Structure formats: structure tokens, C-alpha cells
Amino acid sequence: MSAVVLIGTQWGDEGKGKITDFLAKRADCVVRYQGGSNAGHTVEVQDEKFMLHLVPSGILYPQTICVVGNGVALDMGNLIKELDGLQQRGVDTSNLRISLRAPLVMPYHKKIDELEDRSNGIGTTKRGIGPTYADKINRTGFRISDLVMEPEFFETRFKAQVEQKNRLITEIYGEEGFDYRILMDELLSQVEILKPYLADTSYLVYNQIKEGKKVLFEGAQGTLLDIDHGTYPYVTSSHPISGGACVGAGIGPTCINKVLGIAKAYTTRVGEGPFPTELNDEMGEKLRQRGCEFGTTTGRPRRCGWLDAVILRYATRVNGLTDLAVTKLDVLDEFPVLKICVGYRYEGRVLTEFPENIGVLAKCEPQYIEMPGWQKDLSDVTEWSDLPVEARNYIAKIEELSGVKQSIVAVGPRRSQTIVSGQLFD
Ligand code: GDP
Ligand code: IMO
Ligand code: MG
């Protein structure tokens, strides 16, 4: 059995896209299981840069089956645009499969996301993610299969939903509502384009695993953005943790045999919410510039700070990590001294476990250890033994503090800038 779940250990943007693409060469199937167009996964191949949002990052390998699972918030318009863009660049997308159970992101979800975020102040991506999942849980949402298999039933329910959403948009927010007929026509033409890709993906993925194929589950966002285990309410509305793969792909936990956590060599966050190791100084700005830390989806500057091992230890626990990939090590190349947070000082005590409450987290003062930097260019290093001793010590410290061994170290955005020391697929 060879199924690996790949997840972000921090607040997203850890380099999941790059590592998924790297592993996809050896994978038979890559599965997205949660999130939606809020995700922005970058893959660089030679001089080409691909920004993926809904399409799994295995798409550049034509033989790899790419699955958009039932847990993904599906914006059909965005997906069609993304597929068009890839096809125009010569990418073969015929191996994409979309779950018939995927919940649809409607134009009113995006509008409501934008309107509600003005007062909630979460700093969402405005891609309609929260309102789509809220409707799913409230049982007032729509699945893509409803549109294909029961269009009349769909239309009746949809008309009522548009009326209800219009009341919210016009009466509470004083903005213009939607014409249900226009939306309905748009949905029908979009689903016609996506029909060839629709499948029972739970069955497909299960059979892949049963046949001994290599399956990689590509998480979006990160552990601290998980709706239950993240920094609530400053989170996304899905389960980016490894457990989300079972629910969002329709497979059992016994199917999974490895969990790979992606950890950036420092920490970033987009949007609001507490961030203990954040650097609001020249050092933070240097990390942002050297790491090109600007959002892939919204273009917002990412907040930057030192590596936080309290978070990594927490991610090890809630995801059951078996392996670690440390990315963007090269971004730290120039710094003479590197800091790692190993605990939080809170009301005179030192906390070593990640706090349950964000009010507590907001008051936590990071306790750092210092490590010497390597002050050498790592971008051409391809072997672990060629890394400077200071860089190897930095990684070894991460392993010690997180309790997980590294299998991959990334020293640049390209495929070739990847050092592999562990076997992910048996
Ligand atoms: P994701 O959301 O986790 O897939 O990450 P993003 O793609 O949003 O952000 C990661 C950024 O870092 C992208 O621009 C990647 O091309 C880039 N990247 C990934 N790994 C490395 C690395 O090891 N070094 C450097 N310098 N850039 C990297
Ligand atoms: P990838 O997959 C970083 C953040 C938003 C906001 C919060 C809620 O590229 O790592 P949402 O639109 O999901 O309701 O916004 O979550 N967020 C991300 N931050 N990377 C992401 O995805 C993110 N997706 C959502 O900035 O704070
Ligand atoms: Mg991203």
C-alpha cells in the first residue's frame, strides 16, 4: 500500500505545490481533498511558472490521474478558466477527474464572503469558501451531481436559495442581488464543459490504492488554518489537516500509510490573527523580499517571522506526521544568526504546547534559541552531504524539536532544487 497525505504544517504557502509536483513524477494519482480557489499552489518547471488553485499540482505529468475530491469547494467558472489556461500552455488535462459530490461555489457565496468579511475582519481570500461550506453543513448547498442528474429538482431549490440570498444581500447589506435565471443558464453551460471530467472519485481513489498504485493527497492551506485545530476564528472553513483527506476524498484512515508535513524554514501568514514569531521590522521585510512572500491568490504581502517549533510539534501531533519536507531553506542564506521559537512565555510561565485559545496565543511571547547561519548560496546544492554544516544542523534541530525526520529539503522553487533523503513511496 502506498498512499501519502501531504499537508501544510503552518498557515499555508509552505511550498505544497512545489513538493506535490516533485512527488507527482512517481505518483499514479494526485488528489485534492479540501479548500478551493482560496489555494494558490506554485509549480516552477525550468522557466515556466504555473499557479494552480483548484487543479491538483500533479497535472503537469500527463500520466498522473488528478482528482478534485468531494471535499473541494468547486467554483466551476474558476476551474474552467484554470483548465483553459493550462491547455493553452500545452498541458494535457484529460486525466482530471471531478467528484460528483463536490459542493458548488455560487456567485452569491463570493458576494456574501466579501460582504461578511468587511465586518468579521478575518481577511479571507473572498473566493466564497466560508459561505459555500456553511451552506453544505446547513444542507442548503448544491452538488455538481444535482445539476447533472436532477436539473429540475435543482432548479426549484436553486430558485428558492437565490431568493433567500438576495434578501440577505439587499436587505442587510443594501447591495444588488442576483437574477436566478442568469445564474441558472451560466451553471448549465459550465457543467456541460465539465461533464467529461465527472466521476465517482471515492471509488476511483479506493481502487487505485487497492491496486497498489501510488496515491498522493495534496492538502491546501495549513494546520493552523484548520476550522477545528487552527487559530479559530482566523481560519479557513475546511480541514487542511491529514484527517481531512479521508473525509474529503472518501477513503478510510487505514488506506493511508504516510503523512508528509511541509514546513517552511521560517513562518508566514496571510490575513488576520495572532502570529507569535511575526517580525514587524527590517528582518521581517528581508524575509518577505528574499522569499518573494506575496500571496499567490490575492497578491497580498505575507506576514513573515522566525520558525516556530511549538507549531511544528503541534502539527506533528494533529496530523500524525511520519515525514517532513523543509522548504525555502535558501531564503535564510544571508543571515548570520537564525532564531527558532521553542516555547511561549505566558503570564510568567513557559508553554511548550500550542495554546487552545487565541486570546492566550495573542499574549504569548516567543522564547528563542539561536543557531549560526551558513551565509552561503544553497540554490545549487543537490546532495544532503553538500549542504554546509550549519544548514544541516538547522535541519537536525528542526527534526529534534518537531520529533519527525526530514525526507526532503528544498533550496529553490524549481524541481531540480530539491534534496531527497527519504523514500516517500515504498
Ligand atoms: P503552497 O500554497 O504551499 O503551494 O505555496 P505557494 O506556492 O503559495 O508559495 C510558495 C512559494 O515559494 C512559491 O512561489 C514557490 O515557487 C516558492 N518556493 C517553493 N519552494 C521553495 C524553495 O525551496 N525556495 C524558494 N526560494 N522558493 C520556493
Ligand atoms: P494555500 O493552499 C495562505 C487564509 C486567508 C484568511 C483565511 C480564511 O495556498 O496554502 P478563506 O478565503 O479560506 O475563507 O480565508 O485563510 N488562507 C490562506 N493563507 N495560503 C492559503 O492557501 C490560504 N487559503 C486561505 O488569507 O486568513
Ligand atoms: Mg499558496
Short mmCIF file of C-alpha atoms and ligand atoms in Angstrom, two decimals:
data_model
loop_
_atom_site.label_atom_id
_atom_site.label_comp_id
_atom_site.label_asym_id
_atom_site.label_seq_id
_atom_site.Cartn_x
_atom_site.Cartn_y
_atom_site.Cartn_z
CA MET A 1 0.00 0.00 0.00
CA SER A 2 1.34 3.40 -0.89
CA ALA A 3 -0.77 6.40 -0.04
CA VAL A 4 0.83 9.60 1.22
CA VAL A 5 -1.01 12.63 2.58
CA LEU A 6 0.89 15.90 2.10
CA ILE A 7 -0.15 18.77 4.36
CA GLY A 8 0.95 22.28 5.34
CA THR A 9 2.27 22.44 8.91
CA GLN A 10 1.91 26.21 9.34
CA TRP A 11 -0.50 28.86 7.96
CA GLY A 12 -0.34 27.78 4.31
CA ASP A 13 2.03 28.66 1.45
CA GLU A 14 4.69 26.27 2.72
CA GLY A 15 5.54 25.12 -0.80
CA LYS A 16 2.98 22.29 -1.03
CA GLY A 17 2.59 22.84 -4.78
CA LYS A 18 6.31 22.51 -5.45
CA ILE A 19 6.66 19.32 -3.38
CA THR A 20 3.46 17.78 -4.80
CA ASP A 21 4.74 18.37 -8.34
CA PHE A 22 8.10 16.88 -7.37
CA LEU A 23 6.48 13.73 -5.94
CA ALA A 24 3.88 13.54 -8.72
CA LYS A 25 6.56 12.23 -11.08
CA ARG A 26 6.44 8.98 -9.11
CA ALA A 27 2.70 9.08 -8.29
CA ASP A 28 -0.14 7.46 -10.22
CA CYS A 29 -2.78 9.72 -8.73
CA VAL A 30 -2.82 13.15 -7.01
CA VAL A 31 -5.95 14.08 -5.04
CA ARG A 32 -7.12 17.45 -3.72
CA TYR A 33 -9.48 16.89 -0.77
CA GLN A 34 -10.43 20.30 0.67
CA GLY A 35 -10.26 24.05 0.10
CA GLY A 36 -10.97 25.57 -3.27
CA SER A 37 -9.91 28.64 -5.22
CA ASN A 38 -8.51 30.10 -1.99
CA ALA A 39 -5.48 27.85 -2.51
CA GLY A 40 -2.60 29.11 -4.62
CA HIS A 41 -0.01 26.41 -5.35
CA THR A 42 3.03 27.38 -7.40
CA VAL A 43 4.94 24.96 -9.57
CA GLU A 44 8.08 26.05 -11.40
CA VAL A 45 9.49 23.99 -14.22
CA GLN A 46 12.58 25.49 -15.83
CA ASP A 47 11.47 28.99 -16.87
CA GLU A 48 7.77 28.30 -16.63
CA LYS A 49 5.67 29.18 -13.61
CA PHE A 50 2.23 27.64 -13.01
CA MET A 51 -0.16 28.97 -10.37
CA LEU A 52 -2.72 26.31 -9.52
CA HIS A 53 -5.85 26.94 -7.47
CA LEU A 54 -8.30 24.08 -7.98
CA VAL A 55 -6.35 21.77 -10.26
CA PRO A 56 -4.07 19.32 -8.38
CA SER A 57 -0.35 20.01 -8.68
CA GLY A 58 0.23 16.67 -10.44
CA ILE A 59 -1.33 17.97 -13.65
CA LEU A 60 1.99 18.62 -15.37
CA TYR A 61 2.56 14.86 -15.62
CA PRO A 62 0.15 13.62 -18.30
CA GLN A 63 0.13 10.05 -16.99
CA THR A 64 -0.91 11.09 -13.47
CA ILE A 65 -4.62 10.97 -12.66
CA CYS A 66 -5.59 14.22 -10.93
CA VAL A 67 -8.66 14.20 -8.70
CA VAL A 68 -10.75 17.06 -7.34
CA GLY A 69 -12.35 15.27 -4.41
CA ASN A 70 -15.77 15.60 -2.80
CA GLY A 71 -14.35 17.87 -0.09
CA VAL A 72 -13.27 20.61 -2.51
CA ALA A 73 -15.39 23.76 -2.81
CA LEU A 74 -15.87 23.76 -6.56
CA ASP A 75 -16.09 27.05 -8.43
CA MET A 76 -16.90 25.82 -11.92
CA GLY A 77 -16.13 29.16 -13.60
CA ASN A 78 -12.69 29.35 -11.99
CA LEU A 79 -11.91 25.74 -12.80
CA ILE A 80 -12.84 26.21 -16.47
CA LYS A 81 -10.58 29.29 -16.66
CA GLU A 82 -7.75 27.38 -14.98
CA LEU A 83 -8.11 24.43 -17.37
CA ASP A 84 -8.23 26.77 -20.39
CA GLY A 85 -5.05 28.49 -19.23
CA LEU A 86 -3.26 25.15 -18.79
CA GLN A 87 -4.45 23.81 -22.15
CA GLN A 88 -3.26 26.99 -23.89
CA ARG A 89 0.17 26.29 -22.44
CA GLY A 90 0.13 22.79 -23.86
CA VAL A 91 -0.77 20.93 -20.66
CA ASP A 92 -2.82 17.77 -21.19
CA THR A 93 -5.72 17.94 -18.70
CA SER A 94 -7.58 14.84 -19.90
CA ASN A 95 -6.60 12.89 -16.77
CA LEU A 96 -8.54 15.21 -14.46
CA ARG A 97 -11.48 13.72 -12.53
CA ILE A 98 -14.00 15.74 -10.52
CA SER A 99 -16.13 14.28 -7.75
CA LEU A 100 -19.86 14.21 -8.45
CA ARG A 101 -20.32 15.07 -4.77
CA ALA A 102 -18.31 18.30 -4.86
CA PRO A 103 -20.19 21.29 -3.40
CA LEU A 104 -20.62 24.21 -5.78
CA VAL A 105 -19.39 27.73 -5.07
CA MET A 106 -22.11 30.07 -6.35
CA PRO A 107 -21.66 33.75 -7.28
CA TYR A 108 -23.71 34.71 -4.22
CA HIS A 109 -21.25 32.83 -1.98
CA LYS A 110 -18.43 35.05 -3.24
CA LYS A 111 -20.53 38.18 -2.75
CA ILE A 112 -21.51 37.16 0.79
CA ASP A 113 -17.88 36.28 1.61
CA GLU A 114 -16.84 39.78 0.56
CA LEU A 115 -19.67 41.49 2.47
CA GLU A 116 -19.27 39.44 5.66
CA ASP A 117 -15.51 39.82 5.75
CA ARG A 118 -15.92 43.60 5.97
CA SER A 119 -17.32 43.17 9.49
CA ASN A 120 -15.74 39.83 10.51
CA GLY A 121 -12.23 41.01 9.65
CA ILE A 122 -10.82 37.51 9.01
CA GLY A 123 -9.10 38.75 5.86
CA THR A 124 -10.45 35.92 3.67
CA THR A 125 -9.48 35.41 0.04
CA LYS A 126 -13.07 36.37 -0.98
CA ARG A 127 -13.38 33.18 -3.03
CA GLY A 128 -16.69 32.23 -1.38
CA ILE A 129 -15.16 29.38 0.61
CA GLY A 130 -16.76 30.02 4.04
CA PRO A 131 -20.30 30.63 2.71
CA THR A 132 -20.11 27.54 0.44
CA TYR A 133 -19.09 25.23 3.28
CA ALA A 134 -21.65 26.90 5.59
CA ASP A 135 -24.42 26.04 3.10
CA LYS A 136 -23.08 22.50 2.76
CA ILE A 137 -23.22 21.97 6.54
CA ASN A 138 -26.60 23.72 6.68
CA ARG A 139 -27.83 21.37 3.91
CA THR A 140 -28.77 24.29 1.71
CA GLY A 141 -25.93 23.87 -0.76
CA PHE A 142 -25.74 22.21 -4.17
CA ARG A 143 -23.57 19.44 -5.51
CA ILE A 144 -22.40 19.26 -9.08
CA SER A 145 -24.25 15.93 -9.49
CA ASP A 146 -27.57 17.64 -8.64
CA LEU A 147 -27.12 19.85 -11.67
CA VAL A 148 -26.31 16.94 -13.99
CA MET A 149 -28.65 14.26 -12.74
CA GLU A 150 -31.63 16.15 -11.36
CA PRO A 151 -31.74 19.51 -13.16
CA GLU A 152 -35.45 20.16 -12.47
CA PHE A 153 -35.21 19.41 -8.77
CA PHE A 154 -32.03 21.51 -8.73
CA GLU A 155 -33.75 24.45 -10.38
CA THR A 156 -36.65 24.56 -7.90
CA ARG A 157 -34.33 24.50 -4.88
CA PHE A 158 -31.89 26.88 -6.53
CA LYS A 159 -34.57 29.49 -7.25
CA ALA A 160 -35.59 29.47 -3.58
CA GLN A 161 -31.96 29.75 -2.47
CA VAL A 162 -31.24 32.71 -4.75
CA GLU A 163 -34.31 34.48 -3.34
CA GLN A 164 -33.11 33.85 0.21
CA LYS A 165 -29.57 35.02 -0.52
CA ASN A 166 -30.91 38.08 -2.31
CA ARG A 167 -32.83 39.05 0.83
CA LEU A 168 -29.59 38.95 2.82
CA ILE A 169 -27.62 40.86 0.18
CA THR A 170 -30.23 43.56 -0.45
CA GLU A 171 -31.94 43.96 2.96
CA ILE A 172 -28.94 43.61 5.28
CA TYR A 173 -26.16 44.89 3.06
CA GLY A 174 -28.06 47.16 0.69
CA GLU A 175 -26.32 45.72 -2.37
CA GLU A 176 -27.73 44.41 -5.61
CA GLY A 177 -28.95 40.81 -5.68
CA PHE A 178 -28.71 38.13 -8.38
CA ASP A 179 -31.06 37.17 -11.22
CA TYR A 180 -31.67 33.45 -10.74
CA ARG A 181 -32.31 32.84 -14.46
CA ILE A 182 -28.96 34.32 -15.48
CA LEU A 183 -27.18 32.25 -12.82
CA MET A 184 -29.01 29.08 -13.84
CA ASP A 185 -28.07 29.48 -17.53
CA GLU A 186 -24.46 30.11 -16.55
CA LEU A 187 -24.35 26.99 -14.35
CA LEU A 188 -25.87 24.82 -17.10
CA SER A 189 -23.32 25.96 -19.66
CA GLN A 190 -20.43 25.49 -17.20
CA VAL A 191 -21.46 21.98 -16.20
CA GLU A 192 -21.67 20.98 -19.89
CA ILE A 193 -17.96 21.83 -20.22
CA LEU A 194 -17.02 19.90 -17.07
CA LYS A 195 -19.22 16.83 -17.68
CA PRO A 196 -16.47 14.72 -19.30
CA TYR A 197 -14.40 15.02 -16.12
CA LEU A 198 -17.09 13.96 -13.61
CA ALA A 199 -16.65 10.66 -11.79
CA ASP A 200 -17.24 8.69 -8.60
CA THR A 201 -13.82 9.68 -7.33
CA SER A 202 -14.08 7.86 -3.98
CA TYR A 203 -14.43 4.60 -5.95
CA LEU A 204 -11.61 5.61 -8.29
CA VAL A 205 -9.16 6.51 -5.48
CA TYR A 206 -10.08 3.41 -3.46
CA ASN A 207 -9.36 1.17 -6.43
CA GLN A 208 -6.08 2.94 -7.14
CA ILE A 209 -4.98 2.24 -3.57
CA LYS A 210 -6.26 -1.36 -3.69
CA GLU A 211 -4.32 -1.98 -6.89
CA GLY A 212 -1.13 -0.83 -5.18
CA LYS A 213 -0.87 2.41 -7.16
CA LYS A 214 0.93 5.39 -5.62
CA VAL A 215 -1.58 7.96 -4.44
CA LEU A 216 -0.68 11.40 -3.14
CA PHE A 217 -3.24 13.53 -1.29
CA GLU A 218 -2.42 17.22 -1.76
CA GLY A 219 -3.58 19.35 1.15
CA ALA A 220 -4.39 23.02 0.72
CA GLN A 221 -3.93 25.75 3.36
CA GLY A 222 -2.22 24.57 6.55
CA THR A 223 -2.70 23.07 10.02
CA LEU A 224 -3.23 26.42 11.75
CA LEU A 225 -5.96 27.33 9.25
CA ASP A 226 -7.96 24.19 10.09
CA ILE A 227 -11.51 25.01 11.19
CA ASP A 228 -11.20 22.84 14.35
CA HIS A 229 -7.48 22.78 15.07
CA GLY A 230 -6.34 26.17 13.79
CA THR A 231 -6.39 29.68 15.23
CA TYR A 232 -10.22 29.97 15.19
CA PRO A 233 -11.90 32.20 14.05
CA TYR A 234 -8.91 33.27 11.90
CA VAL A 235 -9.02 30.08 9.88
CA THR A 236 -10.46 28.69 6.68
CA SER A 237 -13.71 26.69 6.72
CA SER A 238 -12.34 23.21 5.92
CA HIS A 239 -9.96 20.58 7.33
CA PRO A 240 -6.46 21.06 5.92
CA ILE A 241 -5.09 18.53 8.47
CA SER A 242 -4.34 14.97 7.32
CA GLY A 243 -7.64 13.62 8.69
CA GLY A 244 -9.40 15.84 6.15
CA ALA A 245 -8.06 13.59 3.39
CA CYS A 246 -10.30 10.70 4.48
CA VAL A 247 -13.46 12.82 4.59
CA GLY A 248 -12.63 14.91 1.54
CA ALA A 249 -11.64 12.02 -0.71
CA GLY A 250 -13.97 9.33 0.61
CA ILE A 251 -11.39 6.79 1.78
CA GLY A 252 -10.77 5.20 5.20
CA PRO A 253 -7.83 6.03 7.51
CA THR A 254 -6.45 2.51 7.09
CA CYS A 255 -5.72 3.37 3.44
CA ILE A 256 -3.08 5.93 4.40
CA ASN A 257 0.42 4.88 5.26
CA LYS A 258 2.43 8.13 5.39
CA VAL A 259 1.82 11.75 6.27
CA LEU A 260 4.32 14.28 4.92
CA GLY A 261 4.31 17.68 6.61
CA ILE A 262 5.59 20.64 4.60
CA ALA A 263 7.38 23.19 6.77
CA LYS A 264 8.79 26.45 5.51
CA ALA A 265 12.21 27.15 7.10
CA TYR A 266 10.61 30.25 8.66
CA THR A 267 6.94 31.20 9.16
CA THR A 268 4.44 33.23 7.13
CA ARG A 269 0.77 34.08 7.40
CA VAL A 270 -1.73 35.87 5.12
CA GLY A 271 -4.78 37.53 6.62
CA GLU A 272 -5.53 38.43 10.22
CA GLY A 273 -4.96 36.58 13.51
CA PRO A 274 -2.22 36.09 16.11
CA PHE A 275 1.28 35.10 14.97
CA PRO A 276 3.78 34.90 17.89
CA THR A 277 7.05 34.94 15.92
CA GLU A 278 5.98 37.68 13.48
CA LEU A 279 8.73 40.21 12.71
CA ASN A 280 7.43 43.72 12.11
CA ASP A 281 10.91 45.01 11.40
CA GLU A 282 13.69 45.05 8.84
CA MET A 283 14.28 41.33 9.36
CA GLY A 284 10.63 40.55 8.50
CA GLU A 285 10.92 42.72 5.40
CA LYS A 286 14.12 40.89 4.35
CA LEU A 287 12.35 37.52 4.65
CA ARG A 288 9.43 38.88 2.58
CA GLN A 289 11.71 40.17 -0.17
CA ARG A 290 14.12 37.21 -0.27
CA GLY A 291 11.26 34.70 -0.07
CA CYS A 292 9.02 36.63 -2.53
CA GLU A 293 6.32 36.38 0.11
CA PHE A 294 3.34 37.80 -1.73
CA GLY A 295 0.09 35.82 -1.93
CA THR A 296 -0.34 33.51 -4.94
CA THR A 297 -4.13 34.00 -4.89
CA THR A 298 -4.64 37.58 -3.71
CA GLY A 299 -1.20 39.17 -4.13
CA ARG A 300 -1.27 40.39 -0.50
CA PRO A 301 2.13 40.75 1.22
CA ARG A 302 2.57 37.79 3.57
CA ARG A 303 3.40 38.44 7.21
CA CYS A 304 6.82 36.91 7.98
CA GLY A 305 8.60 35.67 11.11
CA TRP A 306 11.04 33.14 12.59
CA LEU A 307 10.44 29.42 12.57
CA ASP A 308 8.12 28.29 15.37
CA ALA A 309 8.84 24.78 16.67
CA VAL A 310 5.85 24.88 19.05
CA ILE A 311 3.71 24.97 15.91
CA LEU A 312 5.70 22.17 14.24
CA ARG A 313 5.33 19.93 17.30
CA TYR A 314 1.59 20.65 17.32
CA ALA A 315 1.38 19.85 13.58
CA THR A 316 3.21 16.56 14.22
CA ARG A 317 0.55 15.63 16.77
CA VAL A 318 -2.66 16.63 14.99
CA ASN A 319 -1.57 15.28 11.61
CA GLY A 320 0.33 12.18 12.76
CA LEU A 321 3.33 13.22 10.68
CA THR A 322 5.71 10.48 9.59
CA ASP A 323 7.96 12.68 7.40
CA LEU A 324 8.91 16.29 6.99
CA ALA A 325 9.85 18.39 3.96
CA VAL A 326 11.63 21.63 4.85
CA THR A 327 11.24 24.24 2.11
CA LYS A 328 12.79 27.62 1.31
CA LEU A 329 15.99 26.94 3.23
CA ASP A 330 17.80 29.10 0.65
CA VAL A 331 15.82 32.17 1.79
CA LEU A 332 17.87 32.10 5.03
CA ASP A 333 21.21 32.05 3.14
CA GLU A 334 22.38 35.53 4.09
CA PHE A 335 21.52 35.66 7.79
CA PRO A 336 24.40 35.32 10.28
CA VAL A 337 22.09 34.23 13.12
CA LEU A 338 18.82 32.28 12.91
CA LYS A 339 16.22 32.05 15.63
CA ILE A 340 13.80 29.20 16.38
CA CYS A 341 10.93 29.58 18.84
CA VAL A 342 10.91 26.67 21.30
CA GLY A 343 8.27 27.84 23.79
CA TYR A 344 5.93 30.70 24.68
CA ARG A 345 6.13 32.86 27.80
CA TYR A 346 2.59 33.45 29.04
CA GLU A 347 1.76 35.12 32.36
CA GLY A 348 5.09 34.19 33.95
CA ARG A 349 5.07 30.54 32.75
CA VAL A 350 6.59 28.89 29.70
CA LEU A 351 4.15 26.98 27.50
CA THR A 352 5.57 24.25 25.31
CA GLU A 353 2.26 23.09 23.81
CA PHE A 354 0.29 25.21 21.35
CA PRO A 355 -2.47 27.05 23.29
CA GLU A 356 -6.13 26.14 22.79
CA ASN A 357 -7.30 29.73 22.84
CA ILE A 358 -6.23 32.54 20.53
CA GLY A 359 -6.59 35.15 23.29
CA VAL A 360 -3.81 33.26 25.09
CA LEU A 361 -1.81 32.89 21.86
CA ALA A 362 -2.04 36.63 21.21
CA LYS A 363 -0.36 37.29 24.59
CA CYS A 364 2.39 34.69 24.13
CA GLU A 365 5.94 35.91 23.92
CA PRO A 366 8.20 33.61 21.90
CA GLN A 367 11.20 32.05 23.62
CA TYR A 368 14.02 31.62 21.13
CA ILE A 369 17.15 29.58 20.70
CA GLU A 370 19.76 30.91 18.29
CA MET A 371 21.63 28.96 15.63
CA PRO A 372 24.53 30.14 13.46
CA GLY A 373 23.59 30.82 9.83
CA TRP A 374 25.62 29.39 6.89
CA GLN A 375 25.95 32.58 4.82
CA LYS A 376 26.45 30.59 1.61
CA ASP A 377 24.31 30.24 -1.50
CA LEU A 378 22.36 26.96 -1.28
CA SER A 379 20.45 27.27 -4.53
CA ASP A 380 22.69 24.83 -6.46
CA VAL A 381 23.04 22.19 -3.75
CA THR A 382 21.53 18.85 -4.78
CA GLU A 383 23.00 16.47 -2.18
CA TRP A 384 22.46 16.47 1.58
CA SER A 385 26.20 15.98 2.17
CA ASP A 386 26.95 19.17 0.18
CA LEU A 387 24.87 21.35 2.50
CA PRO A 388 27.04 23.49 4.81
CA VAL A 389 27.26 22.02 8.32
CA GLU A 390 25.27 24.98 9.75
CA ALA A 391 22.39 24.22 7.37
CA ARG A 392 22.46 20.52 8.29
CA ASN A 393 22.47 21.48 11.97
CA TYR A 394 19.49 23.79 11.42
CA ILE A 395 17.54 20.92 9.81
CA ALA A 396 18.67 18.49 12.54
CA LYS A 397 17.37 20.94 15.17
CA ILE A 398 14.01 21.06 13.36
CA GLU A 399 13.89 17.25 13.40
CA GLU A 400 14.73 17.18 17.11
CA LEU A 401 12.16 19.84 18.05
CA SER A 402 9.34 18.50 15.86
CA GLY A 403 10.07 14.84 16.51
CA VAL A 404 9.91 13.99 12.79
CA LYS A 405 12.67 13.08 10.35
CA GLN A 406 13.06 15.05 7.16
CA SER A 407 12.78 13.31 3.80
CA ILE A 408 13.06 16.37 1.57
CA VAL A 409 14.79 19.75 1.74
CA ALA A 410 14.01 22.42 -0.86
CA VAL A 411 16.57 25.09 -1.75
CA GLY A 412 14.71 26.87 -4.54
CA PRO A 413 11.37 26.91 -6.37
CA ARG A 414 12.39 24.60 -9.22
CA ARG A 415 12.13 20.82 -9.42
CA SER A 416 15.90 20.46 -9.59
CA GLN A 417 16.34 22.47 -6.36
CA THR A 418 15.19 19.57 -4.19
CA ILE A 419 17.33 17.36 -1.94
CA VAL A 420 15.82 13.97 -1.23
CA SER A 421 16.95 11.78 1.64
CA GLY A 422 13.95 9.59 2.38
CA GLN A 423 11.77 7.24 0.37
CA LEU A 424 8.18 8.54 0.42
CA PHE A 425 6.62 5.86 -1.74
CA ASP A 426 7.60 2.27 -0.86
P1 GDP B 1 1.73 26.46 -1.40
O1 GDP B 1 0.46 27.23 -1.28
O2 GDP B 1 2.07 25.72 -0.15
O3 GDP B 1 1.78 25.58 -2.61
O4 GDP B 1 2.88 27.56 -1.59
P2 GDP B 1 2.86 28.83 -2.58
O5 GDP B 1 3.08 28.34 -3.96
O6 GDP B 1 1.68 29.68 -2.32
O7 GDP B 1 4.10 29.64 -2.02
C1 GDP B 1 5.38 29.10 -2.01
C2 GDP B 1 6.30 29.97 -2.87
O8 GDP B 1 7.64 29.64 -2.63
C3 GDP B 1 6.10 29.77 -4.36
O9 GDP B 1 6.37 30.97 -5.02
C4 GDP B 1 7.13 28.71 -4.72
O10 GDP B 1 7.56 28.77 -6.07
C5 GDP B 1 8.25 29.11 -3.80
N1 GDP B 1 9.10 28.01 -3.33
C6 GDP B 1 8.77 26.73 -3.02
N2 GDP B 1 9.83 26.08 -2.50
C7 GDP B 1 10.86 26.96 -2.49
C8 GDP B 1 12.21 26.90 -2.04
O11 GDP B 1 12.68 25.90 -1.52
N3 GDP B 1 12.94 28.06 -2.15
C9 GDP B 1 12.44 29.21 -2.68
N4 GDP B 1 13.22 30.27 -2.76
N5 GDP B 1 11.19 29.30 -3.12
C10 GDP B 1 10.39 28.19 -3.00
P1 IMO B 2 -2.56 27.66 0.16
O1 IMO B 2 -3.22 26.35 -0.24
C1 IMO B 2 -2.41 31.03 2.94
C2 IMO B 2 -6.24 32.29 4.65
C3 IMO B 2 -6.80 33.65 4.25
C4 IMO B 2 -7.56 34.01 5.51
C5 IMO B 2 -8.13 32.68 5.96
C6 IMO B 2 -9.56 32.43 5.53
O2 IMO B 2 -2.02 28.44 -0.96
O3 IMO B 2 -1.58 27.40 1.25
P2 IMO B 2 -10.69 31.80 3.20
O4 IMO B 2 -10.73 32.53 1.90
O5 IMO B 2 -10.11 30.44 3.11
O6 IMO B 2 -12.02 31.79 3.89
O7 IMO B 2 -9.73 32.69 4.14
O8 IMO B 2 -7.29 31.68 5.40
N1 IMO B 2 -5.93 31.39 3.53
C7 IMO B 2 -4.69 31.10 3.13
N2 IMO B 2 -3.50 31.55 3.54
N3 IMO B 2 -2.47 30.09 1.98
C8 IMO B 2 -3.66 29.59 1.58
O9 IMO B 2 -3.78 28.54 0.74
C9 IMO B 2 -4.85 30.13 2.11
N4 IMO B 2 -6.16 29.91 1.91
C10 IMO B 2 -6.81 30.67 2.79
O10 IMO B 2 -5.77 34.55 3.96
O11 IMO B 2 -6.67 34.46 6.50
MG MG B 3 -0.23 29.19 -1.56
#
